[in-house]
Amino acid sequence: MTARYLYAIAALLLLAACGGGGGSSTGMTGTPSTPGTGTPDTPSQPPFGTSVPADADEVLESAAPSLYALVPASKVWFGSAALSAGPDVTDLGLTFDGSRATVTVDRGNAGSVVLDTSDTYLDEGHTVSVFYGDTGSGRTARNRYVYSRTGNSATIGRLVIDWSNSDPSDYIAGGYWLHAGPGSTDWEAGAYVVGPELSLSNPPSLPVSGTAVYEGDAGGVYSFQGAFADQLDDAGLAVRGDFTSEASLRADFGSGTIEGCIGCSYGLIDGIGQLELGAVSFDRANGTFHGSNVTLSTTIVQVTGSSGKWAGQFSNIPDSSGAPRLAAGTFDARASASDGSTVALVGAFGAGRTR
């Protein structure tokens, strides 16, 4: 997103708080389901009519109100991990040739959403891994924002690609998408992490005892509406945009649980707020986990209600101790403040084991 989006998010959180490729999902809200079982949307004119958004800013402007309706109904899908507020995800693919990365989100009869770094409109770059830690990880990452359009569809998204400097087959990507087209009854939003080490056809072998701490990055897209949104707009500040923060998780292999927080070390956005990921049990057979206990909190304003979900997977690559080297996934959340303002967000996280 543009810089002004990023500047506005800190102000956003002053008044609000709130509490994601191959695998399986049921089509039930927030629960996993079997690929291909989703019912596609009834074909229609896209929600923007015949006037396709001209750029990424216009997409975000058009799509933002839909987050409030779609986020509560979003669905989790595993195998890498995806969370979709729209048609069911049926497959998730990633290709990377060392330069160009392409993520393909298959949605059954609803078609595919493609995020391709050849469509980059903003490259913020990275020099160190965002999934596996800081300098010395032996990995590199790039942070790309993409936008594409046809005569009757528009897509924007974020694609963070992270790869090993010594092994070109060792790569992973994460980000989000906003999309609408001729088969869409509304804008859709989704978040994803995808890579070979998150394949359910090759599940991880998990320890039966001990603990592990995972640290890395998180990010996504948000939209704010209500009384404070009007104030932000009057001040010339964005009420919707992209955010980036840090993620930390703790797995207890003895009890079979994992919990975490986004923004607990330095604040979710510009030092303000935190997104708590409540403890959930993980599936020892395939390393997946999901729950509906997500809460974004702040001391700046009284929150009158919040809800959300989070989901993820352990890497099938162990570190030197035998524990998975990575935990990655997605989250969404919606909350309201005492003044009637509301916020909704969708995002993804990736965190490498640090201890």
Coordinates of C-alpha atoms in Angstrom, one line a residue:
M1 CA 0.0 0.0 0.0
T2 CA 1.0 3.6 -0.2
A3 CA 2.9 5.2 2.7
R4 CA -0.1 7.2 3.9
Y5 CA -2.0 3.9 4.7
L6 CA 0.8 2.8 7.0
Y7 CA 0.8 6.2 8.7
A8 CA -2.9 6.0 9.5
I9 CA -3.0 2.6 11.2
A10 CA -1.6 3.8 14.4
A11 CA -4.4 6.3 14.7
L12 CA -6.9 3.6 13.8
L13 CA -5.9 1.5 16.8
L14 CA -6.2 4.4 19.1
L15 CA -10.0 3.9 19.0
A16 CA -10.5 0.2 18.1
A17 CA -9.4 -3.3 18.9
C18 CA -10.1 -6.8 17.6
G19 CA -9.2 -9.9 17.8
G20 CA -4.3 -18.9 7.2
G21 CA -2.0 -24.1 0.5
G22 CA -3.0 -28.2 -0.3
G23 CA -5.1 -29.7 2.4
S24 CA -8.7 -29.8 3.6
S25 CA -11.6 -27.5 4.6
T26 CA -16.1 -28.4 5.4
G27 CA -17.2 -25.0 4.2
M28 CA -18.3 -24.3 7.8
T29 CA -17.3 -21.0 9.2
G30 CA -13.8 -21.1 10.6
T31 CA -13.5 -24.9 10.3
P32 CA -11.5 -27.0 7.9
S33 CA -13.2 -28.6 4.9
T34 CA -12.5 -31.0 2.0
P35 CA -11.2 -29.5 -1.2
G36 CA -13.8 -29.1 -3.9
T37 CA -16.9 -29.2 -1.7
G38 CA -17.5 -25.5 -1.7
T39 CA -20.5 -24.0 -3.7
P40 CA -19.3 -21.3 -6.1
D41 CA -21.0 -17.9 -6.1
T42 CA -23.8 -17.3 -8.6
P43 CA -22.4 -15.6 -11.6
S44 CA -23.2 -11.9 -11.6
Q45 CA -21.7 -8.5 -12.5
P46 CA -18.8 -7.8 -10.2
P47 CA -19.6 -5.5 -7.2
F48 CA -17.9 -2.6 -8.9
G49 CA -20.3 -2.9 -11.9
T50 CA -18.8 -2.1 -15.3
S51 CA -16.3 0.5 -14.0
V52 CA -13.2 -1.6 -13.1
P53 CA -11.0 0.1 -10.4
A54 CA -8.2 1.9 -12.1
D55 CA -5.5 1.2 -9.5
A56 CA -4.8 -0.5 -6.2
D57 CA -6.1 2.5 -4.2
E58 CA -9.5 2.2 -5.8
V59 CA -9.6 -1.5 -5.2
L60 CA -9.1 -1.0 -1.5
E61 CA -11.6 1.8 -1.4
S62 CA -14.2 -0.4 -3.1
A63 CA -13.4 -3.6 -1.2
A64 CA -13.0 -2.2 2.3
P65 CA -16.7 -2.3 3.4
S66 CA -17.0 -5.9 2.4
L67 CA -14.5 -7.0 5.1
Y68 CA -17.1 -6.4 7.8
A69 CA -19.6 -8.8 6.3
L70 CA -17.1 -11.4 5.0
V71 CA -14.6 -11.8 7.8
P72 CA -17.0 -13.6 10.2
A73 CA -17.9 -16.1 7.4
S74 CA -14.3 -16.8 6.3
K75 CA -13.2 -20.4 5.9
V76 CA -9.9 -22.1 6.9
W77 CA -8.1 -24.4 4.4
F78 CA -4.9 -26.4 5.1
G79 CA -2.1 -27.8 3.1
S80 CA -0.2 -24.8 3.1
A81 CA -2.7 -22.6 5.0
A82 CA -5.4 -20.2 3.6
L83 CA -8.2 -18.2 5.1
S84 CA -10.8 -17.1 2.5
A85 CA -13.7 -14.7 3.0
G86 CA -15.4 -15.6 -0.3
P87 CA -15.5 -18.8 -2.3
D88 CA -14.0 -21.9 -0.8
V89 CA -10.3 -22.4 -1.5
T90 CA -9.7 -25.7 -3.2
D91 CA -6.0 -25.6 -3.8
L92 CA -3.0 -23.2 -3.3
G93 CA 0.1 -23.2 -5.4
L94 CA 3.4 -21.4 -5.5
T95 CA 6.1 -21.2 -8.1
F96 CA 9.4 -19.4 -7.7
D97 CA 12.4 -19.3 -10.1
G98 CA 14.7 -17.3 -7.9
S99 CA 13.3 -14.0 -9.2
R100 CA 9.6 -14.2 -10.2
A101 CA 7.1 -15.6 -7.7
T102 CA 3.5 -16.6 -8.5
V103 CA 0.8 -17.7 -6.0
T104 CA -2.4 -19.3 -7.4
V105 CA -5.4 -19.5 -5.2
D106 CA -7.8 -22.0 -6.8
R107 CA -11.5 -21.6 -5.8
G108 CA -13.2 -24.5 -7.6
N109 CA -15.8 -23.5 -10.1
A110 CA -15.2 -19.9 -9.1
G111 CA -11.8 -19.9 -10.8
S112 CA -8.4 -18.8 -9.6
V113 CA -6.9 -15.7 -8.1
V114 CA -3.3 -15.1 -9.2
L115 CA -0.8 -13.0 -7.4
D116 CA 2.3 -12.6 -9.7
T117 CA 5.3 -10.5 -8.9
S118 CA 5.5 -9.5 -12.6
D119 CA 2.5 -7.4 -11.7
T120 CA 4.3 -5.6 -8.9
Y121 CA 3.4 -1.9 -8.4
L122 CA 5.4 -1.5 -5.1
D123 CA 8.5 -3.4 -4.0
E124 CA 9.5 -2.6 -0.5
G125 CA 12.3 -5.2 -0.5
H126 CA 13.9 -7.1 2.3
T127 CA 17.5 -8.1 2.9
V128 CA 16.8 -10.7 5.7
S129 CA 14.4 -13.5 6.2
V130 CA 11.0 -12.5 7.6
F131 CA 9.9 -16.1 8.3
Y132 CA 13.1 -17.4 9.9
G133 CA 14.7 -14.5 11.7
D134 CA 17.2 -11.8 11.3
T135 CA 20.7 -11.5 9.8
G136 CA 22.6 -14.8 9.8
S137 CA 19.6 -16.9 8.8
G138 CA 21.1 -17.6 5.4
R139 CA 17.8 -16.5 3.8
T140 CA 16.5 -13.6 1.8
A141 CA 13.0 -12.1 1.4
R142 CA 11.2 -9.7 -0.9
N143 CA 8.0 -7.8 -0.1
R144 CA 5.9 -7.1 -3.2
Y145 CA 2.5 -5.5 -3.6
V146 CA 0.8 -6.6 -6.8
Y147 CA -2.2 -5.2 -8.8
S148 CA -3.8 -6.7 -11.9
R149 CA -7.0 -6.0 -13.8
T150 CA -9.0 -7.1 -16.8
G151 CA -12.1 -5.7 -18.4
N152 CA -14.3 -7.2 -15.6
S153 CA -12.0 -8.1 -12.7
A154 CA -9.5 -6.6 -10.3
T155 CA -7.1 -8.0 -7.9
I156 CA -4.6 -6.5 -5.4
G157 CA -2.5 -8.4 -2.9
R158 CA 0.7 -8.8 -1.0
L159 CA 3.3 -11.5 -1.8
V160 CA 6.3 -11.9 0.6
I161 CA 8.7 -14.5 -0.8
D162 CA 11.4 -15.9 1.4
W163 CA 14.1 -18.3 0.2
S164 CA 17.3 -20.1 1.2
N165 CA 20.4 -18.5 -0.3
S166 CA 22.0 -22.0 -0.7
D167 CA 19.0 -24.1 -1.7
P168 CA 16.8 -22.6 -4.5
S169 CA 14.1 -25.3 -3.8
D170 CA 13.6 -24.1 -0.2
Y171 CA 11.1 -21.2 -0.4
I172 CA 7.9 -20.1 1.2
A173 CA 5.5 -17.2 0.6
G174 CA 2.8 -15.4 2.5
G175 CA 0.4 -12.5 2.1
Y176 CA -3.2 -11.6 1.3
W177 CA -5.5 -10.9 -1.7
L178 CA -8.6 -8.7 -2.5
H179 CA -10.5 -9.8 -5.6
A180 CA -13.7 -9.4 -7.5
G181 CA -14.7 -10.4 -11.0
P182 CA -17.7 -11.5 -13.2
G183 CA -18.4 -14.5 -10.9
S184 CA -18.3 -12.5 -7.7
T185 CA -21.3 -11.5 -5.7
D186 CA -19.1 -9.3 -3.6
W187 CA -15.5 -8.5 -3.0
E188 CA -13.5 -11.3 -1.4
A189 CA -10.6 -11.1 1.0
G190 CA -8.1 -13.8 1.9
A191 CA -4.7 -14.5 3.4
Y192 CA -2.3 -17.4 2.8
V193 CA 1.1 -19.0 3.6
V194 CA 2.3 -21.5 1.0
G195 CA 5.5 -23.6 0.5
P196 CA 6.8 -27.1 0.1
E197 CA 7.4 -27.5 3.9
L198 CA 3.7 -27.0 4.6
S199 CA 2.4 -29.8 2.4
L200 CA 0.0 -32.3 4.0
S201 CA 1.2 -35.0 1.7
N202 CA 4.5 -34.8 3.7
P203 CA 3.3 -34.0 7.3
P204 CA 5.8 -33.1 10.1
S205 CA 7.0 -35.6 12.7
L206 CA 6.2 -33.7 15.9
P207 CA 8.0 -34.1 19.3
V208 CA 5.9 -35.6 22.1
S209 CA 7.6 -33.4 24.8
G210 CA 9.3 -30.1 25.3
T211 CA 8.4 -26.6 24.1
A212 CA 9.5 -24.3 21.3
V213 CA 9.3 -20.5 20.8
Y214 CA 8.7 -19.1 17.3
E215 CA 9.3 -15.5 16.2
G216 CA 8.8 -13.8 12.9
D217 CA 6.6 -11.4 11.0
A218 CA 2.9 -10.8 10.4
G219 CA 0.9 -8.5 8.1
G220 CA -2.3 -8.0 6.3
V221 CA -5.0 -5.6 5.3
Y222 CA -7.5 -3.7 7.5
S223 CA -10.6 -1.5 7.1
F224 CA -12.1 0.9 9.7
Q225 CA -15.5 2.5 9.7
G226 CA -17.7 4.6 12.0
A227 CA -17.3 7.7 13.9
F228 CA -13.5 7.7 14.1
A229 CA -13.2 6.7 10.5
D230 CA -15.0 10.0 9.7
Q231 CA -12.5 11.9 11.8
L232 CA -9.6 10.3 10.1
D233 CA -11.1 11.0 6.7
D234 CA -11.7 14.6 7.6
A235 CA -8.0 14.8 8.6
G236 CA -6.9 13.5 5.2
L237 CA -5.8 10.1 6.7
A238 CA -6.6 6.7 5.3
V239 CA -9.1 4.5 7.1
R240 CA -8.0 1.3 5.3
G241 CA -4.7 -0.1 4.3
D242 CA -1.9 -2.5 4.8
F243 CA -0.1 -3.3 8.1
T244 CA 3.1 -5.1 9.2
S245 CA 4.0 -6.3 12.7
E246 CA 6.0 -9.1 14.5
A247 CA 4.6 -12.5 15.5
S248 CA 5.6 -14.8 18.4
L249 CA 4.2 -18.2 19.3
R250 CA 4.9 -20.9 21.9
A251 CA 4.3 -24.6 21.3
D252 CA 4.0 -27.1 24.1
F253 CA 4.5 -30.5 22.5
G254 CA 3.8 -32.3 25.7
S255 CA 0.3 -30.9 26.0
G256 CA -0.2 -30.6 22.3
T257 CA -1.1 -26.9 22.2
I258 CA 0.2 -23.7 20.6
E259 CA -0.6 -20.1 21.4
G260 CA 0.8 -16.7 20.5
C261 CA 0.6 -13.0 19.9
I262 CA 1.0 -10.5 17.1
G263 CA 2.4 -7.2 18.2
C264 CA 3.2 -8.2 21.8
S265 CA 6.8 -7.2 21.7
Y266 CA 6.7 -3.9 19.9
G267 CA 3.0 -3.3 19.4
L268 CA 0.7 -4.4 16.6
I269 CA 0.9 -1.1 14.7
D270 CA 3.5 1.6 15.5
G271 CA 3.7 0.3 19.1
I272 CA -0.1 0.3 19.8
G273 CA -2.2 -2.7 20.5
Q274 CA -1.7 -6.5 20.3
L275 CA -3.5 -9.4 18.7
E276 CA -3.7 -12.3 21.0
L277 CA -3.9 -15.8 19.6
G278 CA -5.4 -18.0 22.3
A279 CA -4.2 -21.5 23.0
V280 CA -5.4 -24.2 20.6
S281 CA -4.7 -27.9 20.3
F282 CA -2.8 -29.1 17.2
D283 CA -3.3 -32.2 15.2
R284 CA -0.4 -34.5 15.9
A285 CA -1.0 -36.4 12.7
N286 CA -0.5 -33.5 10.3
G287 CA 0.7 -30.5 12.4
T288 CA -2.3 -28.2 11.7
F289 CA -4.2 -26.1 14.2
H290 CA -7.1 -23.6 14.3
G291 CA -9.3 -21.8 16.7
S292 CA -11.8 -19.0 17.1
N293 CA -10.1 -17.4 20.1
V294 CA -8.5 -14.2 18.6
T295 CA -8.6 -10.9 20.4
L296 CA -7.1 -7.5 19.6
S297 CA -6.8 -5.3 22.7
T298 CA -5.7 -1.8 23.5
T299 CA -5.9 0.4 26.6
I300 CA -6.8 3.4 24.5
V301 CA -10.5 2.7 24.1
Q302 CA -13.1 0.4 25.6
V303 CA -13.9 -2.5 23.3
T304 CA -17.5 -3.6 23.4
G305 CA -17.0 -6.8 21.4
S306 CA -14.5 -8.7 19.3
S307 CA -14.2 -12.0 17.4
G308 CA -11.9 -13.7 15.0
K309 CA -10.1 -16.9 14.1
W310 CA -6.6 -18.1 13.5
A311 CA -5.1 -21.2 11.8
G312 CA -1.7 -22.6 10.8
Q313 CA 0.7 -25.4 10.4
F314 CA 4.0 -26.6 11.5
S315 CA 6.9 -27.1 9.0
N316 CA 7.7 -30.6 7.9
I317 CA 11.4 -29.6 8.2
P318 CA 12.9 -30.1 11.7
D319 CA 15.6 -28.0 13.2
S320 CA 18.7 -29.4 15.0
S321 CA 16.6 -30.3 18.1
G322 CA 14.0 -32.2 16.1
A323 CA 11.2 -29.6 16.5
P324 CA 9.6 -28.0 13.4
R325 CA 11.7 -25.1 12.3
L326 CA 8.6 -23.0 11.4
A327 CA 5.0 -22.3 12.4
A328 CA 2.9 -20.3 9.9
G329 CA -0.7 -19.4 9.3
T330 CA -3.4 -16.8 9.0
F331 CA -5.8 -14.8 11.1
D332 CA -8.9 -12.6 10.8
A333 CA -10.7 -10.3 13.3
R334 CA -13.5 -7.8 13.7
A335 CA -14.2 -5.6 16.7
S336 CA -16.3 -2.7 17.8
A337 CA -15.4 0.2 20.1
S338 CA -17.6 2.0 22.6
D339 CA -18.2 5.0 20.2
G340 CA -19.6 2.6 17.6
S341 CA -16.5 2.5 15.4
T342 CA -15.5 -0.9 14.0
V343 CA -12.5 -2.4 12.5
A344 CA -11.9 -5.6 10.4
L345 CA -8.6 -7.2 9.3
V346 CA -7.2 -10.3 7.5
G347 CA -3.6 -11.3 7.6
A348 CA -0.9 -14.0 7.7
F349 CA 2.1 -14.8 9.8
G350 CA 5.3 -16.8 9.6
A351 CA 7.7 -17.5 12.5
G352 CA 10.9 -19.5 12.8
R353 CA 12.0 -21.3 15.9
T354 CA 14.3 -19.2 18.1
R355 CA 14.5 -21.4 21.2

